[in-house]
Coordinates of C-alpha atoms in Angstrom, one line a residue:
Chain A
M1 CA -19.8 21.0 18.9
S2 CA -19.6 23.3 21.6
K3 CA -22.4 21.4 24.0
F4 CA -19.6 17.9 23.4
I5 CA -17.0 19.8 23.9
H6 CA -17.9 21.3 26.8
N7 CA -19.3 17.7 28.8
I8 CA -15.7 16.5 27.5
A9 CA -14.6 19.0 30.2
Q10 CA -17.2 18.2 32.5
W11 CA -15.3 14.8 32.1
K12 CA -12.4 15.8 32.3
F13 CA -13.4 17.9 35.9
M14 CA -14.9 15.2 37.7
I15 CA -12.0 12.4 36.6
S16 CA -9.5 14.7 38.2
L17 CA -11.5 15.0 41.4
Y18 CA -12.0 10.8 41.3
F19 CA -8.8 10.3 41.1
M20 CA -7.7 12.8 43.6
A21 CA -9.5 11.2 46.4
S22 CA -8.9 8.2 45.1
M23 CA -4.8 8.2 45.5
I24 CA -5.7 9.8 48.3
I25 CA -7.5 7.7 49.8
S26 CA -6.5 4.4 48.5
S27 CA -3.2 6.1 50.3
I28 CA -4.2 6.3 53.5
V29 CA -5.5 2.6 53.1
L30 CA -3.2 1.0 52.8
F31 CA -0.5 3.3 54.3
F32 CA -2.4 1.1 57.3
L33 CA -2.2 -1.4 55.6
G34 CA 1.8 -1.4 56.2
M35 CA 2.1 -0.4 52.9
R36 CA 4.4 2.0 51.5
S37 CA 4.4 2.3 47.5
F38 CA 2.0 1.7 44.5
D39 CA 2.5 0.4 40.9
F40 CA 2.9 2.2 38.1
L41 CA 0.3 -0.7 37.2
T42 CA -1.8 0.5 39.7
I43 CA -2.0 4.3 39.2
W44 CA -3.4 3.3 35.6
Q45 CA -5.7 0.8 37.1
I46 CA -6.7 3.2 39.5
L47 CA -7.0 6.0 36.7
I48 CA -9.2 3.8 34.1
T49 CA -11.4 3.1 37.5
C50 CA -11.6 7.1 37.6
M51 CA -12.7 7.7 33.6
V52 CA -15.7 5.7 34.5
A53 CA -16.9 6.8 37.7
G54 CA -16.5 10.2 36.3
A55 CA -18.2 9.3 33.8
T56 CA -21.6 7.9 36.7
H57 CA -20.7 11.8 37.8
Y58 CA -23.6 12.7 35.5
I59 CA -26.4 10.9 37.1
Y60 CA -25.4 13.9 39.3
F61 CA -26.5 16.4 36.2
T62 CA -30.3 15.0 35.7
H63 CA -33.7 16.2 36.4
W64 CA -34.6 13.8 38.9
S65 CA -34.8 14.3 43.0
N66 CA -31.6 14.2 45.2
P67 CA -32.7 10.9 47.0
V68 CA -32.6 8.7 43.3
K69 CA -29.6 10.8 41.8
I70 CA -27.6 9.5 45.5
S71 CA -29.0 6.6 45.3
V72 CA -28.6 5.9 42.4
H73 CA -25.7 7.3 41.8
V74 CA -24.6 4.6 45.2
V75 CA -25.6 2.0 43.4
V76 CA -22.9 1.9 40.2
L77 CA -20.1 3.6 42.0
Y78 CA -20.7 0.8 44.3
A79 CA -20.9 -1.8 41.2
L80 CA -18.1 -0.3 39.5
I81 CA -15.7 -0.5 41.9
L82 CA -17.0 -3.8 42.6
I83 CA -16.3 -5.0 39.0
A84 CA -13.2 -2.9 38.5
S85 CA -11.3 -4.8 42.2
Q86 CA -11.8 -8.0 41.0
L87 CA -10.8 -7.0 37.5
F88 CA -7.7 -5.9 38.6
G89 CA -7.1 -7.9 41.1
W90 CA -7.3 -5.2 44.6
W91 CA -9.1 -7.5 46.8
K92 CA -11.3 -10.5 46.5
L93 CA -14.7 -11.6 46.7
V94 CA -14.5 -14.8 48.8
S95 CA -17.1 -14.5 50.9
M96 CA -20.6 -12.9 51.8
N97 CA -17.9 -11.5 54.8
V98 CA -16.3 -9.5 52.7
F99 CA -19.1 -8.3 50.8
F100 CA -19.9 -7.0 54.2
K101 CA -17.3 -5.6 54.5
Y102 CA -15.5 -3.7 51.6
T103 CA -19.2 -2.4 51.6
G104 CA -19.5 -0.5 55.0
I105 CA -16.3 0.9 54.3
F106 CA -18.0 2.1 51.3
L107 CA -20.5 3.6 52.5
L108 CA -18.5 5.2 55.1
A109 CA -16.4 6.4 52.9
Y110 CA -19.0 8.2 49.9
S111 CA -20.5 9.4 53.6
L112 CA -18.0 11.2 54.7
I113 CA -17.2 12.6 51.5
S114 CA -20.7 13.5 50.8
I115 CA -21.1 15.3 54.1
G116 CA -17.8 17.2 53.2
F117 CA -18.6 18.8 49.9
W118 CA -22.4 19.8 51.9
V119 CA -20.7 21.5 54.3
Y120 CA -18.3 22.9 52.3
Y121 CA -21.3 24.5 49.9
N122 CA -23.3 25.6 52.0
N123 CA -20.4 27.0 53.7
E124 CA -19.1 28.7 50.5
E125 CA -22.8 29.9 49.3
K126 CA -23.4 32.1 52.2
V127 CA -20.1 33.7 51.5
L128 CA -21.3 34.4 48.0
N129 CA -24.6 35.8 49.3
K130 CA -23.1 37.6 51.9
N131 CA -20.6 39.1 48.9
L132 CA -23.4 39.6 46.8
N133 CA -25.6 41.5 49.3
E134 CA -21.8 43.8 50.7
F135 CA -21.7 44.5 47.4
K136 CA -24.8 45.5 46.4
S137 CA -24.9 47.4 49.6
K138 CA -22.0 49.4 47.7
E139 CA -23.0 50.0 44.9
L140 CA -26.0 51.9 45.5
Chain B
M1 CA -16.8 62.2 52.6
K2 CA -18.8 65.7 52.5
I3 CA -21.8 66.2 50.6
I4 CA -23.4 69.0 49.5
I5 CA -26.9 70.3 47.5
D6 CA -27.2 73.1 47.0
E7 CA -30.9 73.8 45.5
G8 CA -31.2 76.9 43.6
E9 CA -33.7 78.7 41.0
Q10 CA -30.9 79.8 39.7
Y11 CA -29.1 77.0 37.8
D12 CA -30.1 75.6 35.2
Q13 CA -28.0 72.5 35.1
T14 CA -27.3 70.2 37.4
E15 CA -23.5 70.5 37.6
V16 CA -21.3 68.8 40.6
I17 CA -17.7 69.5 41.8
I18 CA -15.7 67.8 43.9
H19 CA -13.2 69.3 46.0
C20 CA -11.2 66.6 47.2
K21 CA -6.9 67.1 47.6
K22 CA -6.0 64.4 45.4
C23 CA -7.5 62.3 43.7
D24 CA -7.7 59.6 44.6
E25 CA -9.3 55.6 44.3
E26 CA -12.2 56.6 46.3
V27 CA -12.6 59.7 44.4
L28 CA -12.8 58.1 40.6
L29 CA -14.9 55.7 41.7
L30 CA -17.0 58.4 42.2
L31 CA -16.7 59.4 39.1
S32 CA -17.1 56.4 36.9
K33 CA -20.6 55.8 39.4
L34 CA -21.1 59.8 38.1
K35 CA -20.2 58.6 34.9
L36 CA -22.6 55.7 35.0
Q37 CA -25.9 58.0 35.3
E38 CA -24.9 59.3 31.5
Q39 CA -24.1 55.4 30.4
K40 CA -27.1 54.4 28.0
I41 CA -27.5 51.1 25.8
I42 CA -29.6 50.9 22.6
G43 CA -31.8 48.0 21.9
M44 CA -33.8 47.6 18.9
Q45 CA -37.6 46.0 19.0
G46 CA -38.3 45.4 15.6
E47 CA -37.6 49.3 13.4
V48 CA -37.9 50.3 17.8
A49 CA -35.1 51.7 19.3
I50 CA -35.0 51.9 22.7
V51 CA -32.4 54.3 25.3
I52 CA -31.8 51.7 27.6
E53 CA -30.9 52.2 30.7
P54 CA -27.6 49.5 32.7
K55 CA -28.8 49.4 35.4
E56 CA -32.7 48.4 34.1
I57 CA -30.3 45.8 31.6
F58 CA -30.6 42.2 33.4
Y59 CA -28.1 40.6 31.1
F60 CA -26.6 39.3 27.9
E61 CA -26.3 36.8 25.9
S62 CA -25.4 36.1 22.5
V63 CA -27.1 33.3 20.8
D64 CA -26.9 33.3 17.1
K65 CA -24.1 35.3 15.9
K66 CA -26.8 38.0 17.4
T67 CA -27.1 39.8 20.7
F68 CA -29.8 40.2 23.4
I69 CA -30.8 42.3 26.0
Y70 CA -32.5 40.9 28.7
T71 CA -34.8 43.2 31.4
Q72 CA -37.3 42.9 34.0
S73 CA -39.4 41.1 31.5
Q74 CA -38.3 43.2 28.0
V75 CA -36.1 41.6 25.6
Y76 CA -34.3 43.7 23.0
E77 CA -31.2 43.0 20.5
S78 CA -28.1 45.0 20.5
P79 CA -26.0 46.2 17.7
L80 CA -23.3 45.9 20.3
K81 CA -20.9 42.5 20.5
L82 CA -20.5 40.6 23.8
Y83 CA -16.6 41.8 24.2
E84 CA -17.8 45.4 23.4
I85 CA -20.4 45.6 26.0
E86 CA -18.4 43.9 28.8
R87 CA -15.6 46.8 28.5
L88 CA -18.1 49.4 27.9
L89 CA -19.5 48.2 31.5
K90 CA -17.1 46.2 32.8
I91 CA -16.6 49.2 36.0
Y92 CA -20.7 48.9 36.0
G93 CA -21.2 45.5 37.9
F94 CA -21.3 43.6 34.7
F95 CA -19.4 40.5 34.1
R96 CA -18.5 37.4 32.1
A97 CA -20.5 35.0 33.1
T98 CA -20.6 32.0 30.2
K99 CA -18.8 32.8 26.7
S100 CA -22.5 33.7 25.3
T101 CA -23.6 35.4 28.7
I102 CA -23.2 38.7 30.0
V103 CA -24.6 39.9 33.9
N104 CA -25.2 42.4 35.4
I105 CA -24.7 41.3 39.1
N106 CA -26.4 43.9 40.8
K107 CA -29.9 42.4 39.8
I108 CA -29.0 38.7 40.7
Q109 CA -30.9 37.3 44.1
S110 CA -29.1 34.6 45.3
I111 CA -26.3 32.3 43.9
K112 CA -25.6 29.1 44.2
P113 CA -22.7 26.8 44.0
K114 CA -22.4 24.0 42.9
Y115 CA -20.7 20.1 42.2
N116 CA -19.6 20.3 39.0
S117 CA -17.6 24.0 40.2
V118 CA -20.9 26.0 38.0
L119 CA -22.5 28.8 40.1
L120 CA -26.3 29.1 39.6
L121 CA -27.5 32.5 39.7
E122 CA -31.6 33.3 40.4
M123 CA -32.1 36.6 39.3
E124 CA -34.8 38.9 40.4
N125 CA -37.0 38.0 37.8
G126 CA -36.5 35.2 38.9
E127 CA -34.9 33.6 35.9
K128 CA -32.3 31.2 36.1
L129 CA -28.2 31.6 35.2
T130 CA -24.9 29.8 35.5
V131 CA -21.9 30.7 35.5
S132 CA -19.4 28.5 33.8
R133 CA -16.4 26.8 35.6
Q134 CA -14.0 29.4 33.7
Y135 CA -15.2 32.6 34.9
A136 CA -17.0 31.1 37.7
P137 CA -13.6 32.7 39.3
I138 CA -14.1 36.4 38.2
L139 CA -17.6 37.2 39.8
K140 CA -15.4 35.3 43.5
Q141 CA -13.1 37.8 42.6
R142 CA -15.4 40.7 41.5
L143 CA -17.9 40.0 44.2
G144 CA -14.4 40.7 46.8
G145 CA -14.5 39.6 51.1
N146 CA -11.0 38.0 51.8
D147 CA -12.3 34.8 51.9
Y148 CA -11.0 35.0 48.8
E149 CA -8.3 36.8 48.8

């Protein structure tokens, strides 16, 4: 039971992360497309997509190697965005050109977010270990 | 701080006298560290009770309402509850890592943050423990550093 509660808490956390990132990215993209507001319905559509996206993040908690995790996650997440986009009518897959354009945008956004996370966690690790060593030397 | 050690055959037992202008934080920290030398934990191995110094303990874990003490290579059972241990050893570098574990910061080899905001601890004996998202900020605060203030 506690494992289940723990997983739900993790999922909730991932949903909030995905939702925050989605709102920021879509706000920036829509701003450049000349839109200044979100529909109430769109927000809920984004939230539903983020709930599924949050579940896909469990791929990162598997024991697979990092390249496999990233590859599987990229494909699954893109498939989810593609399905959600067609379902909610965010953009229409009318030609291969459109497909490649959105795939390119997705890969660029995914890479930028991943690099951002990598830089953040790498820095966090250095700071934590520096503080740990200082703490231990003080205790001695 | 000036430290004078007066060694001599005439002394029966070790005595510490602190001369200070005011009993400030530094003095209190020194006192707590001196008291650490007195603090002992009883660990049971079968019917045998063993006295363990806190500095030898890597972590405590609660499993099925029993508390276990993990040292470099030994496991003992403790009659104490986790909340009692937490209260007792908090000032000596122990912190709550999850609802069921208390870890000795001084035995942590390295810390690795994970993407789901938990921290992965590698202990000096090679064991890997996690700090849950709930308790990660507490460890960061304990480790101090202006980076988190």
